[in-house]
Coordinates of C-alpha atoms in Angstrom, one line a residue:
Chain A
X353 CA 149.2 -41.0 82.0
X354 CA 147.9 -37.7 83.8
X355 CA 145.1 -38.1 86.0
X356 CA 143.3 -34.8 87.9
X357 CA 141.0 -35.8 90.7
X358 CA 138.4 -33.5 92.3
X359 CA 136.7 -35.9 94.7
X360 CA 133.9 -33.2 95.7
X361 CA 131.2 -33.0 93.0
X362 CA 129.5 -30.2 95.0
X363 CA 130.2 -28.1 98.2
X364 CA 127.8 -25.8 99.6
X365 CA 129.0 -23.3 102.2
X366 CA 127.3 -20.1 104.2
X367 CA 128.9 -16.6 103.2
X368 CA 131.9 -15.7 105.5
X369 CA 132.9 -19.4 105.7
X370 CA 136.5 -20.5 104.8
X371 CA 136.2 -22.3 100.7
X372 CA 138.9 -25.2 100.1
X373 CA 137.8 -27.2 96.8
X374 CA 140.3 -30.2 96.5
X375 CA 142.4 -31.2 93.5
X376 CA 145.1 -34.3 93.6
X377 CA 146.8 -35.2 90.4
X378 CA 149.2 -37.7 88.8
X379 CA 151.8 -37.2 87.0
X380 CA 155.4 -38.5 86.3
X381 CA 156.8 -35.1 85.1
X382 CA 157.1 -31.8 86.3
X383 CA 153.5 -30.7 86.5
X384 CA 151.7 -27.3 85.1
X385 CA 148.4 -26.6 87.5
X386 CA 145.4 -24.4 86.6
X387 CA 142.4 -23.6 88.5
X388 CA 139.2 -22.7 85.9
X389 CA 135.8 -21.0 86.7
X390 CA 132.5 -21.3 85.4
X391 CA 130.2 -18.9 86.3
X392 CA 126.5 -19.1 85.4
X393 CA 125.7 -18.7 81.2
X394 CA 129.7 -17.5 81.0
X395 CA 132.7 -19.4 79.2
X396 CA 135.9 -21.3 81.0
X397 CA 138.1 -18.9 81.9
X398 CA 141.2 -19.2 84.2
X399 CA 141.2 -18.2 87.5
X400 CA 144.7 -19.0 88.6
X401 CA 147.8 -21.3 88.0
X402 CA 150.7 -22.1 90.3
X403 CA 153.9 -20.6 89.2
X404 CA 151.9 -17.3 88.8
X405 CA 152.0 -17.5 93.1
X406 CA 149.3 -15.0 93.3
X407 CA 145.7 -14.3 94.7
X408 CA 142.9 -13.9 92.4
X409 CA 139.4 -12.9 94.2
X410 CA 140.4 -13.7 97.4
X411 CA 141.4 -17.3 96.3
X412 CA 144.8 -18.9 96.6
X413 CA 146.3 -22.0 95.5
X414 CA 149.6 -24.3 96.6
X415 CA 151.3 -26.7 95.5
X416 CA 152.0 -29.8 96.7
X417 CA 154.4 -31.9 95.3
X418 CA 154.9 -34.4 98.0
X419 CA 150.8 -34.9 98.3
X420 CA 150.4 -34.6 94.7
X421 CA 147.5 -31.8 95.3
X422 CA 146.6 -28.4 94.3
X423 CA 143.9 -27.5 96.8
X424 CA 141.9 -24.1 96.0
X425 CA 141.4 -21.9 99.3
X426 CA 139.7 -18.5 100.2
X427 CA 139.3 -17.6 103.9
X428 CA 135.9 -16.1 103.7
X429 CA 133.4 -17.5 100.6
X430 CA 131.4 -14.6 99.0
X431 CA 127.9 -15.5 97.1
X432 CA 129.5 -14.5 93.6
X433 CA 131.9 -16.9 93.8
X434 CA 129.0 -19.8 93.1
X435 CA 130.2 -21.4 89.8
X436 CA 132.0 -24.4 88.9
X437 CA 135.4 -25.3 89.3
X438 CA 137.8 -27.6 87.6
X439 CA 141.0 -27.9 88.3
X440 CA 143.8 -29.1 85.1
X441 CA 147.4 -30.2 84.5
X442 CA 149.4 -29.2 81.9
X443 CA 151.8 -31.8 79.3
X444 CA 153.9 -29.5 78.2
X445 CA 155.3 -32.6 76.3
X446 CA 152.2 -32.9 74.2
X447 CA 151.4 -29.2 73.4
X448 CA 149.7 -27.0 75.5
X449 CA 147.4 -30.1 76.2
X450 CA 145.2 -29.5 79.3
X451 CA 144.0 -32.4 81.5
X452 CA 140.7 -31.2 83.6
X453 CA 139.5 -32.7 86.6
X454 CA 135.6 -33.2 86.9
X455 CA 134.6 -30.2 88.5
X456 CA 133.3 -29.2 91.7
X457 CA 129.9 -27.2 92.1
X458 CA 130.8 -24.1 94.7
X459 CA 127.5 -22.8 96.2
X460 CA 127.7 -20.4 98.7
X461 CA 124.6 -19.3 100.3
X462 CA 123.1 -15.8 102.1
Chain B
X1482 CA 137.9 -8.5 70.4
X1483 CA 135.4 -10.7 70.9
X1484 CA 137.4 -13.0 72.5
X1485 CA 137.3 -16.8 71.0
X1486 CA 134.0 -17.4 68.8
X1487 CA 132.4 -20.7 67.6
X1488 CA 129.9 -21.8 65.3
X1489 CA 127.2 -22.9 65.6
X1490 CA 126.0 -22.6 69.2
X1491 CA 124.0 -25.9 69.1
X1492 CA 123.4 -28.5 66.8
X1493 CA 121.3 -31.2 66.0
X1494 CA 122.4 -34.7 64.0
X1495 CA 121.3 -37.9 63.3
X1496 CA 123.4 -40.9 64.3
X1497 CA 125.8 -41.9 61.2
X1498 CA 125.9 -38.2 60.0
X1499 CA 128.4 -36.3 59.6
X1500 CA 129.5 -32.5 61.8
X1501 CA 131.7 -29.4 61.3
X1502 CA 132.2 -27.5 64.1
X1503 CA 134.0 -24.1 63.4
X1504 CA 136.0 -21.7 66.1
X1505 CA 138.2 -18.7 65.3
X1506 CA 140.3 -17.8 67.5
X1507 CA 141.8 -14.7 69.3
X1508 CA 143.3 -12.4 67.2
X1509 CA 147.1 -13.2 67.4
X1510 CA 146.8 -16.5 68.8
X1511 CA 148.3 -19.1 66.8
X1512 CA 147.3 -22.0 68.6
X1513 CA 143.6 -23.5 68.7
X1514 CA 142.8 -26.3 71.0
X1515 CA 139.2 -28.7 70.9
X1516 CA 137.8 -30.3 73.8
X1517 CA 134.7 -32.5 74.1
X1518 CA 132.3 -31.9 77.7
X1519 CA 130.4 -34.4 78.4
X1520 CA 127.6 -33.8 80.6
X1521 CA 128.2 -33.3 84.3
X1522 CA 132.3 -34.2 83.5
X1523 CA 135.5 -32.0 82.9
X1524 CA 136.8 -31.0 79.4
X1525 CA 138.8 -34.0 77.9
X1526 CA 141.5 -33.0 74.9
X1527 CA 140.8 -33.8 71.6
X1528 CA 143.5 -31.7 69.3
X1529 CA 145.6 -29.2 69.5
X1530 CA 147.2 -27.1 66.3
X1531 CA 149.8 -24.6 66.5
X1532 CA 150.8 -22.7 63.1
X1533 CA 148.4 -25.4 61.0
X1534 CA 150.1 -28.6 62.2
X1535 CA 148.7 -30.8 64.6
X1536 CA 151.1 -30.5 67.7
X1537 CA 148.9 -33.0 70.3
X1538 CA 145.9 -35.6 69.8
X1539 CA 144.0 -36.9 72.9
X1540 CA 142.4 -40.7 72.8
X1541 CA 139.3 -39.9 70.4
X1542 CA 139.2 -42.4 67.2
X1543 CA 139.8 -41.4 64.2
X1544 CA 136.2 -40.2 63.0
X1545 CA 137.2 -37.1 64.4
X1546 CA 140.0 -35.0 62.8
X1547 CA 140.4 -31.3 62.5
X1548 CA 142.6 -28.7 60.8
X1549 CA 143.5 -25.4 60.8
X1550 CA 143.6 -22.6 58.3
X1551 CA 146.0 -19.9 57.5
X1552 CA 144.3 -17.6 59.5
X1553 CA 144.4 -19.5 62.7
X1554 CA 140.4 -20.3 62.4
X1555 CA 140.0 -24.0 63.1
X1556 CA 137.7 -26.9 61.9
X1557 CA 136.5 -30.3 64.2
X1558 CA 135.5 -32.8 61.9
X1559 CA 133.4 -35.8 63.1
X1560 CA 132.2 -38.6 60.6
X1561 CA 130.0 -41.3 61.7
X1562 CA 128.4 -39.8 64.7
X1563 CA 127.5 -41.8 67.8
X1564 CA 125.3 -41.2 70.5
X1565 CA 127.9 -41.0 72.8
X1566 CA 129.2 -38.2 70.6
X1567 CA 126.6 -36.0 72.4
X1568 CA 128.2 -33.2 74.1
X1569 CA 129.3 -29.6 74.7
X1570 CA 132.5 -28.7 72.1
X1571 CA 134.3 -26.2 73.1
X1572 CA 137.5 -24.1 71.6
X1573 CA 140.3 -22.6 73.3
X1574 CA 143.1 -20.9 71.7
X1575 CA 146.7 -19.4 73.1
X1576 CA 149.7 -17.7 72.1
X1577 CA 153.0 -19.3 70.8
X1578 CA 154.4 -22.3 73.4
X1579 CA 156.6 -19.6 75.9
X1580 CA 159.5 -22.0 76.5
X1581 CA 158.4 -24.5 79.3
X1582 CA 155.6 -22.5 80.6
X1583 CA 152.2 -23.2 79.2
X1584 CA 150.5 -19.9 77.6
X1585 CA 146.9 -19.1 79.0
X1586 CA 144.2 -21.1 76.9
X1587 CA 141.4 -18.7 76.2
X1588 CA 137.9 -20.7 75.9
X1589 CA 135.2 -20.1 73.7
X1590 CA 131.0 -20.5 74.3
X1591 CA 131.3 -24.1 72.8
X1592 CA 129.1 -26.1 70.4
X1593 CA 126.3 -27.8 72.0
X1594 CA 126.0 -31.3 69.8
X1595 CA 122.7 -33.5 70.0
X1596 CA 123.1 -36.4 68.7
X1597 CA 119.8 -38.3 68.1

């Protein structure tokens, strides 16, 4: 079965300081990854997913099949970008079924 | 569009009651999705229906069960409730499968379930 893993339950970083919030999965297919953001009193929405290959907000993700990670990355945190983050796989042999992660708490202080 | 709505926000039941939790999704999705948060954890999969047939089903016994209606709006079902049943219910919903890429899942607020 699927497994995400975000070992962090909370970072807390200045402003200007490089972000990386750490996702490893498992999975015996070929995997579908997703980063999701919370932000304060607003839904789940998606923030980016790998074969999109592209930089939303400042934050990039790669994937890594060899270490079986999907580590989210921006080179200089800004205070808006406090929310929660989960990472998820996708079974594309069981729908559009999403497996999430636990979530890590971003905080990025003045 | 208001983007994907549920009802009601939050809820309040006994233990051994019974819930329905209602979401309608974007217009011209045909795919609606349920997940139970539990607090401080990730979204875990409950169901997913696409065109009114059940298409996926996450490890959840059967108290809970779901349909969905010919216009796409969607119904979670849960019979018996527990304490554990406590949590945040939220709806997503997405366009047809595209081949072997997965179609964005659009969330809604959720359904905030006490369970007393």
């Amino acid at each position: 079965a699927q497994r995400v893993t975000q070992p962090e339950k909370l970072l807390s970083v200045f402003k200007g300081a490089p972000v990386e919030l750490k996702c490893n999965y498992s999975y015996s297919g070929s995997p579908e990854l997703f980063w999701y953001v919370q932000y304060s009193r607003q839904r789940l929405q998606l923030l980016l997913r790998h074969i999109s290959r592209e930089s939303i907000k400042g934050f990039t993700a790669d994937l890594n099949k060899g270490e079986t990670s999907f580590h989210l990355k921006k080179p200089f945190a800004q205070e808006e970008d406090s929310a929660m983050y989960y990472c998820a796989l996708s079974d594309n042999n069981a729908g559009n079924m999403l497996t999430f992660g636990g979530g890590t708490r971003l905080m990025v202080k003045p | 569009d208001a983007g994907v709505t549920q009802s009601p926000t939050h809820l309040i039941k006994t233990r051994g009651q019974h819930v329905t939790l209602r979401c309608s999704p974007i217009s011209g999705h045909k795919s609606v999705s349920w997940y139970q948060q539990v607090l401080g954890q990730g979204p875990q999969f409950i169901f997913q229906y696409y065109e009114k047939e059940e298409r996926g089903r996450g490890n959840f016994p059967d108290r809970f069960s779901a349909r969905q209606f010919p216009n796409y709006s969607s119904e979670l079902n849960v019979n018996a409730l527990l304490l554990g049943d406590s949590a945040l219910y939220l709806c997503a919903s997405s366009g047809p499968p595209q081949g072997l890429s997965t179609d964005t899942q659009y969330f809604g607020p959720g359904t905030r379930l006490t369970v007393l």
